[in-house]
XYZ file of C-alpha atoms in Angstrom:
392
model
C -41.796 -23.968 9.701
C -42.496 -25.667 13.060
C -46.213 -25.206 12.618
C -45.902 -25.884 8.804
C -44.691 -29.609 10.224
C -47.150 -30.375 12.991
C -46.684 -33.658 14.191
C -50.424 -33.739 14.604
C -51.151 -33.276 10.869
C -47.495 -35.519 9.810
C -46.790 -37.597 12.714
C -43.781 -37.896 14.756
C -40.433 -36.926 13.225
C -38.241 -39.587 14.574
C -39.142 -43.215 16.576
C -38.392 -43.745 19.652
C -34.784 -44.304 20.578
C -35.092 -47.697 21.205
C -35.415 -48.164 17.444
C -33.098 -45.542 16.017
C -30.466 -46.124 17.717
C -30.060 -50.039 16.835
C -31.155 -48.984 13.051
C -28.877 -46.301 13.179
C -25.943 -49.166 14.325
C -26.628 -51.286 11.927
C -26.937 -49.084 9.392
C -23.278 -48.250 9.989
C -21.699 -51.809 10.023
C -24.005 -52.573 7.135
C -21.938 -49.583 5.170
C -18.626 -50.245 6.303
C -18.550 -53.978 5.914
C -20.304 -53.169 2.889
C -17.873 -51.140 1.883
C -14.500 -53.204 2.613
C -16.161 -55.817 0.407
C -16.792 -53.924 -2.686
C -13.711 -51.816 -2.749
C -10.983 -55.028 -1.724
C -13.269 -56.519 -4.336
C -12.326 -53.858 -7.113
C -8.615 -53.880 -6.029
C -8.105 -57.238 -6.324
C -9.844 -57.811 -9.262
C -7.716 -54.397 -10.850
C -4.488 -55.638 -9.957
C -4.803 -59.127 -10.317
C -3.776 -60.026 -13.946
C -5.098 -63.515 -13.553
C -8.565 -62.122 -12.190
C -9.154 -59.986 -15.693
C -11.553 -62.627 -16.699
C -15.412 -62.275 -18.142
C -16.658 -63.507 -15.257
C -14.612 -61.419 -12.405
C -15.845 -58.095 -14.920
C -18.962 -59.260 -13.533
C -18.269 -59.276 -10.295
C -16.134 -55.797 -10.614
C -19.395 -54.434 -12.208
C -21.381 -55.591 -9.039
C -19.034 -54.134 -6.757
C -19.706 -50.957 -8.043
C -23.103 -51.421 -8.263
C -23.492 -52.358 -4.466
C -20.687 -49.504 -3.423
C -22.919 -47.055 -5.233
C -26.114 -48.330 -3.654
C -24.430 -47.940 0.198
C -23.170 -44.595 -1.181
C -26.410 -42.631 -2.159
C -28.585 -44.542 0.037
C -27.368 -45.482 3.811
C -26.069 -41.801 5.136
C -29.236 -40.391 3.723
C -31.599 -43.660 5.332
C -29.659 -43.064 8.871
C -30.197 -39.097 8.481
C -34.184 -39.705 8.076
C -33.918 -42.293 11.034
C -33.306 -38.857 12.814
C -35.490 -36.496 11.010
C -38.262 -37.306 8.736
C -38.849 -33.791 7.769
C -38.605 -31.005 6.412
C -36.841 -32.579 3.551
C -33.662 -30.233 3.536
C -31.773 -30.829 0.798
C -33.134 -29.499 -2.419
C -35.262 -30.794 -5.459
C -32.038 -31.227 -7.049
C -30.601 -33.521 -4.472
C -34.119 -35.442 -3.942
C -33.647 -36.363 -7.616
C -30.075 -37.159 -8.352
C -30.267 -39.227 -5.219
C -33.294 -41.085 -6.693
C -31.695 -41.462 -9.792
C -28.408 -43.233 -8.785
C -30.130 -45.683 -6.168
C -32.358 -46.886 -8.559
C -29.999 -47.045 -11.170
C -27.687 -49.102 -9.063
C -30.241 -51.386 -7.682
C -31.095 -51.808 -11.718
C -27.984 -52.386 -12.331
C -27.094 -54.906 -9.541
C -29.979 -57.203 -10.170
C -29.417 -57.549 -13.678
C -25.730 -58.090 -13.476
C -26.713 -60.740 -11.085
C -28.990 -62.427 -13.858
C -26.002 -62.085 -16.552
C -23.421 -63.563 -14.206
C -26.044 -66.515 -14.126
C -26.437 -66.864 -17.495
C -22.340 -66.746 -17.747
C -21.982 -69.775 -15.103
C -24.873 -71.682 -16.799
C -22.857 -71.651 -19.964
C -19.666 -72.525 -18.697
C -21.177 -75.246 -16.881
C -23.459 -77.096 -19.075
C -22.329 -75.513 -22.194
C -18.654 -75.175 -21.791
C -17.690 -75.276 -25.677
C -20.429 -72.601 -26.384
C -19.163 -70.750 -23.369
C -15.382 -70.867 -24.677
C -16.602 -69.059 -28.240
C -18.914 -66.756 -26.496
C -17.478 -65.457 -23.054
C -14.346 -63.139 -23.707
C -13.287 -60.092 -22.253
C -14.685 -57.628 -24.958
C -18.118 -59.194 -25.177
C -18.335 -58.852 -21.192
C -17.752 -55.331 -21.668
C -19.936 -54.618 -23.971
C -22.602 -56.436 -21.881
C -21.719 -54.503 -18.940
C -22.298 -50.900 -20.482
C -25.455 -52.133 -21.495
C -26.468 -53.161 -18.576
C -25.789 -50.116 -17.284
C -27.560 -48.177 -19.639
C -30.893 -49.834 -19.589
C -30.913 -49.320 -15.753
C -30.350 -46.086 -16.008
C -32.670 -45.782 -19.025
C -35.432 -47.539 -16.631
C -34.556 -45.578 -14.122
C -34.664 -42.442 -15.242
C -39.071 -42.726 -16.129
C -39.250 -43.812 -12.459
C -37.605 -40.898 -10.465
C -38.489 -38.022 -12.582
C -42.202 -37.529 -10.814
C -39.570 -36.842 -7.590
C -40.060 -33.651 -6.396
C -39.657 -31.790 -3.125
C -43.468 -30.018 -2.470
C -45.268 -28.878 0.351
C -45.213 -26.146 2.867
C -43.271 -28.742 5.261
C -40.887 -29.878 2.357
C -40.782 -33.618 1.793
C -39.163 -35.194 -1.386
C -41.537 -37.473 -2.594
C -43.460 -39.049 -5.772
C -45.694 -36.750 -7.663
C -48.273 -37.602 -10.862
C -46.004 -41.119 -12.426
C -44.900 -40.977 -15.961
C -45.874 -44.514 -16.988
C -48.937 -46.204 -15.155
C -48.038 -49.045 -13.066
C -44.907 -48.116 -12.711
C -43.950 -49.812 -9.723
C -45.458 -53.101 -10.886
C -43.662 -53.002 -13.945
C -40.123 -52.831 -11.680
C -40.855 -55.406 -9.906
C -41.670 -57.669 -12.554
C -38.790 -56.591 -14.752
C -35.962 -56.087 -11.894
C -37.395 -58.883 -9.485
C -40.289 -61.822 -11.117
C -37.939 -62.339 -13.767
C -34.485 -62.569 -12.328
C -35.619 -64.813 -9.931
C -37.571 -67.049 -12.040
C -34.517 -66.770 -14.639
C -32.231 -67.297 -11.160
C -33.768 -70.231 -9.985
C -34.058 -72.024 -13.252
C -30.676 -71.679 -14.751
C -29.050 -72.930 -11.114
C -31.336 -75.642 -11.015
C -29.873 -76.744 -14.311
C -26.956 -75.578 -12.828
C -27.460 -78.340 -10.104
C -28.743 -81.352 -12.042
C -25.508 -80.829 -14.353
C -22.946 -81.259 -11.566
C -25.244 -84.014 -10.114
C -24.914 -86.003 -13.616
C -20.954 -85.244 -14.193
C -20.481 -86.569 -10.549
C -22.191 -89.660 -11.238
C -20.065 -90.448 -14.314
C -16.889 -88.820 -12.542
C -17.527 -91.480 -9.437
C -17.246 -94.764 -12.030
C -13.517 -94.131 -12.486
C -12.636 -92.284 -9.587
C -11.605 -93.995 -6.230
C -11.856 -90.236 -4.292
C -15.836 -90.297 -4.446
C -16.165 -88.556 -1.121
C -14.086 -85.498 -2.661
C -16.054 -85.242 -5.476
C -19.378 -86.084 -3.499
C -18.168 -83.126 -1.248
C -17.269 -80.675 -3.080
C -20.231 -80.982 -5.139
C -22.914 -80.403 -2.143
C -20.511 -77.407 -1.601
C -21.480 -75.781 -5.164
C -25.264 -77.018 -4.622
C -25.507 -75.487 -1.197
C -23.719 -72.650 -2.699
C -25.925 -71.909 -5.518
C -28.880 -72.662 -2.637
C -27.962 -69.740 -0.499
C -27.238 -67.403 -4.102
C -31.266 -67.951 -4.710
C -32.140 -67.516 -0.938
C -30.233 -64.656 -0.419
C -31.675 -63.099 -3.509
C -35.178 -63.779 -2.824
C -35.242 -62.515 0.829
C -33.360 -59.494 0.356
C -35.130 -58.206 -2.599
C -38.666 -59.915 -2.009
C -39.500 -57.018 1.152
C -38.324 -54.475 -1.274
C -41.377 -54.701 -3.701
C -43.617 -55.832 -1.360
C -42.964 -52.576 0.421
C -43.274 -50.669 -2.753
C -46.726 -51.851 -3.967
C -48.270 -51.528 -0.127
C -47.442 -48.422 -0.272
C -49.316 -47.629 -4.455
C -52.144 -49.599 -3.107
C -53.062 -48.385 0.268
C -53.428 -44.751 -0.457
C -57.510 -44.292 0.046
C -57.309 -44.351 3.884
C -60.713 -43.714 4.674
C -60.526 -43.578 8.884
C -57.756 -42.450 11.449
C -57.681 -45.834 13.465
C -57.119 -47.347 9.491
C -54.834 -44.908 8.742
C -52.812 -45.571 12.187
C -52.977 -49.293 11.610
C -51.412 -49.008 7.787
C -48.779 -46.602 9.086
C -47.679 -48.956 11.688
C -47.229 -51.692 9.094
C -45.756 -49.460 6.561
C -43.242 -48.788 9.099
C -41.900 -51.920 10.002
C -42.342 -53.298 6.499
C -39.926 -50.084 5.179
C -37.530 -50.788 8.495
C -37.131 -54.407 7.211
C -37.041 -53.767 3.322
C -34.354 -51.119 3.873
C -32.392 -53.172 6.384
C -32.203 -56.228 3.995
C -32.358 -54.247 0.919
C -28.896 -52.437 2.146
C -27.876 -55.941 3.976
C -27.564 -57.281 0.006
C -24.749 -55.013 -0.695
C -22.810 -56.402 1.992
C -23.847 -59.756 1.363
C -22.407 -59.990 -2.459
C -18.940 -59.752 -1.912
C -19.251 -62.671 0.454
C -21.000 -65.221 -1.686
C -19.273 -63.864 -5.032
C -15.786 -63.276 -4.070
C -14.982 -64.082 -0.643
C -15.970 -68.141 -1.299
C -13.921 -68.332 -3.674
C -10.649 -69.661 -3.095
C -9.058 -67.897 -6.239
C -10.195 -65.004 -4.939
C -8.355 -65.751 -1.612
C -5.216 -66.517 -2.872
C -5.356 -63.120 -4.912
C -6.728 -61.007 -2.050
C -3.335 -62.198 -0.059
C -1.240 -61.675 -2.504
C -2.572 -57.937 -3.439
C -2.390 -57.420 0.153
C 0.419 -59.227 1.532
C 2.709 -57.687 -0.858
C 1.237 -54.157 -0.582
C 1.992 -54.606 3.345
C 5.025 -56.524 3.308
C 6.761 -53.797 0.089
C 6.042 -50.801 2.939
C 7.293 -53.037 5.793
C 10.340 -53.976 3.767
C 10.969 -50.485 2.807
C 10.369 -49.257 6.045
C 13.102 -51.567 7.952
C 15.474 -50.704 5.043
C 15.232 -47.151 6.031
C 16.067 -47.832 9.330
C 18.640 -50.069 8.817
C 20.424 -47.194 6.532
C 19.605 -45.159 10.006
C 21.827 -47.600 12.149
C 24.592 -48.112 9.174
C 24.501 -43.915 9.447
C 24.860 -43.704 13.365
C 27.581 -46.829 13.085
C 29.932 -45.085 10.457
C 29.886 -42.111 12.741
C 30.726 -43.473 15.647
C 33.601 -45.555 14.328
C 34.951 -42.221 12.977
C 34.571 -41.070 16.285
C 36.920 -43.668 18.027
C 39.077 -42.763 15.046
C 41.570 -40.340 14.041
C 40.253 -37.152 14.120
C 42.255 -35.808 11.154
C 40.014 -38.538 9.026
C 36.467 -36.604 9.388
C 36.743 -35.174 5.899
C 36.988 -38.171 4.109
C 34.421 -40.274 6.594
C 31.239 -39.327 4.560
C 33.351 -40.522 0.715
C 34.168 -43.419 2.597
C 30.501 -43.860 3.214
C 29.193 -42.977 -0.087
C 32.073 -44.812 -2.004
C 31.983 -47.955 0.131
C 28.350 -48.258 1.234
C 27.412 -51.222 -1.111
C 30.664 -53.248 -0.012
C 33.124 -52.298 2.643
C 30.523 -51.743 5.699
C 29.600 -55.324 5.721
C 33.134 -56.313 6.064
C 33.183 -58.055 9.517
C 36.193 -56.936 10.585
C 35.443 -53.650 10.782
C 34.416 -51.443 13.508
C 30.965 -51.268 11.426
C 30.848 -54.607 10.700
C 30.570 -55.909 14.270
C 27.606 -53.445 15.285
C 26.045 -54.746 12.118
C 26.205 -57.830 13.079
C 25.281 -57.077 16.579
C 21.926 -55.239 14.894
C 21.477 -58.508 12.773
C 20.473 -56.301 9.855
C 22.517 -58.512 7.464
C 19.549 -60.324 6.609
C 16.830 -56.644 6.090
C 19.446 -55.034 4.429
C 20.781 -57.776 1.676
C 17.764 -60.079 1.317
C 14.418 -59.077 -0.697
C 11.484 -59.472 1.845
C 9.470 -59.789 -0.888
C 10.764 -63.084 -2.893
C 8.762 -65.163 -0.411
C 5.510 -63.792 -1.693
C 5.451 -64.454 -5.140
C 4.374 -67.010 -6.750
């Protein structure tokens, strides 16, 4: 096998340090921030009654979209940081793997362009968006969605196979000619054109409403505010799409249409630049994952408010359960040693008294249990709900 995977004949197997081990960082805080996004996304939005809305499907939809990307793409991206070949995980691996990161990546772009379309409507067509945008339709949308990226995806990974003597997984003879150009036209030219249009309208809406809004309003620097918030915001959604996907393609048609390498200084020189376009594309294509949560979710303040509330009360229902435990511990050690200081012909009847009295009696203060509770100050854990402060 060594000889089968001659460096000479394949290159080196790894970079140099100095650029795996930074890629190989990265590559981990890109998956765990990644990560916590998605899935706090997903709980929220799950347990949230007033976040089961059309538009936060969307965003649960994307959140599973990007998880899944991170999923079957970093650990596998960090493992060939490390070892380019031999390809060692099967033909069967090499193709599922294919199958769900482009699927996903499908998938994420195009419920990108349908949560467009949904804020275009309930911007500048509110009344159209009120008859149009419910919860069933969403779904419906959603599975669709799904299954035309995996239906696209499917023609794409199929020519993945693992050949040679030194195994690699790559792309054999394509199904459909131009493949590669048709994704990027359908799963990048298009979003982005549709994108950029719809927020542009999106933008000269708010613009207009402001005007008229500032003729009988006396807060105009509110309104002027929190508009250029929502116009910057929409900014950085088109940005953030363009440069994270944008290296993606451009990596994939360098690499369809710089195949006839006729010299070995030409073939050095496109290997170089194949390189660092790939390290880039990956780095950003991975990066948008991570970056979704924030501009969806994270900046909103609804989702804020929820994402305390899931959480506070999930922390503060252990924490309150927790010091009731204990404070059932102390009321335990208390009875017991008041019995002790008692009459020793009593001990039968000390755990009744307990179990008879344990709702009542033991917060009499002038008892022997009473004062220690007092001195504990567990009045408060063990008779007020913790959680009443948290709901709103």
């Amino acid at each position: 096998m060594d000889e089968e995977c001659s460096e000479v004949i394949f290159g080196p197997s790894r970079d140099s340090l100095y650029v795996v081990i930074p890629l190989t960082v990265l590559y981990v805080i890109i998956f765990l921030t990644g990560s916590t996004g998605n899935v706090s996304t997903c709980i929220v939005i799950a347990k949230n009654k007033s976040m089961h809305t059309a538009t936060n499907y969307y965003l649960f939809s994307l959140a599973i979209s990007d998880q899944l990307l991170l999923l079957t793409g970093v650990p596998q991206e960090i493992y060939f940081f490390w070892s380019r070949y031999p390809y060692i995980f099967g033909s069967n691996f090499c193709f599922v793997r294919g199958l769900f990161n482009e699927t996903s990546s499908n998938a994420t772009v195009l419920i990108i362009t349908a949560f467009t379309v949904e804020r275009y409507l309930a911007i500048c067509h509110p009344f159209l968006s009120h008859t149009m945008s419910n919860l069933s339709r969403a779904i419906k949308l959603i599975i669709i969605i799904w299954l035309v990226s995996i239906s696209l995806a499917i023609p794409q990974v199929l020519p993945l196979k693992v050949v040679g003597k030194c195994p690699m997984c790559v792309m054999q003879d394509p199904i459909i000619n131009y493949n590669f150009e048709l994704s990027t036209l359908l799963f990048f030219v298009m979003p982005m054109t549709v994108i950029t249009v719809l927020y542009i309208l999106i933008g000269v809406k708010l613009k207009a409403s402001n005007t008229v809004e500032k003729r009988i309003s006396v807060n105009n620097r509110v309104i002027k505010r929190s508009s250029r918030k929502v116009i910057k915001m929409l900014v950085a959604v088109v940005v953030t799409f363009f440069i994270c996907w944008a290296p993606f393609h451009i990596q994939r048609l360098y690499a369809i249409y710089n195949t006839a390498i006729p010299t070995k200084e030409t073939r050095d020189t496109y290997m170089q630049i194949y390189g660092i376009i790939t390290y880039i594309s990956g780095t950003l294509f991975y990066t948008s994952a991570t970056i979704n949560p924030i501009l969806y979710n994270i900046m909103s303040a609804k989702f804020r408010d929820a994402f305390k509330e899931t959480f506070a009360s999930c922390c503060f229902r252990n924490s309150h359960k927790l010091k009731l435990k204990r404070s059932m511990s102390v009321v335990s050690k208390s009875l017991t040693r008041c019995h002790d200081s008692s009459d020793s012909g009593s001990h039968d009847n000390s755990v009744q008294s307990v179990t008879l009295t344990i709702n009542k009696n033991y917060f009499d203060s002038s008892t022997c249990l009473g004062e220690k509770l007092k001195k504990a100050n567990i009045y408060q854990d063990a008779t007020t709900p913790m959680l009443s402060n948290f709901h709103r």
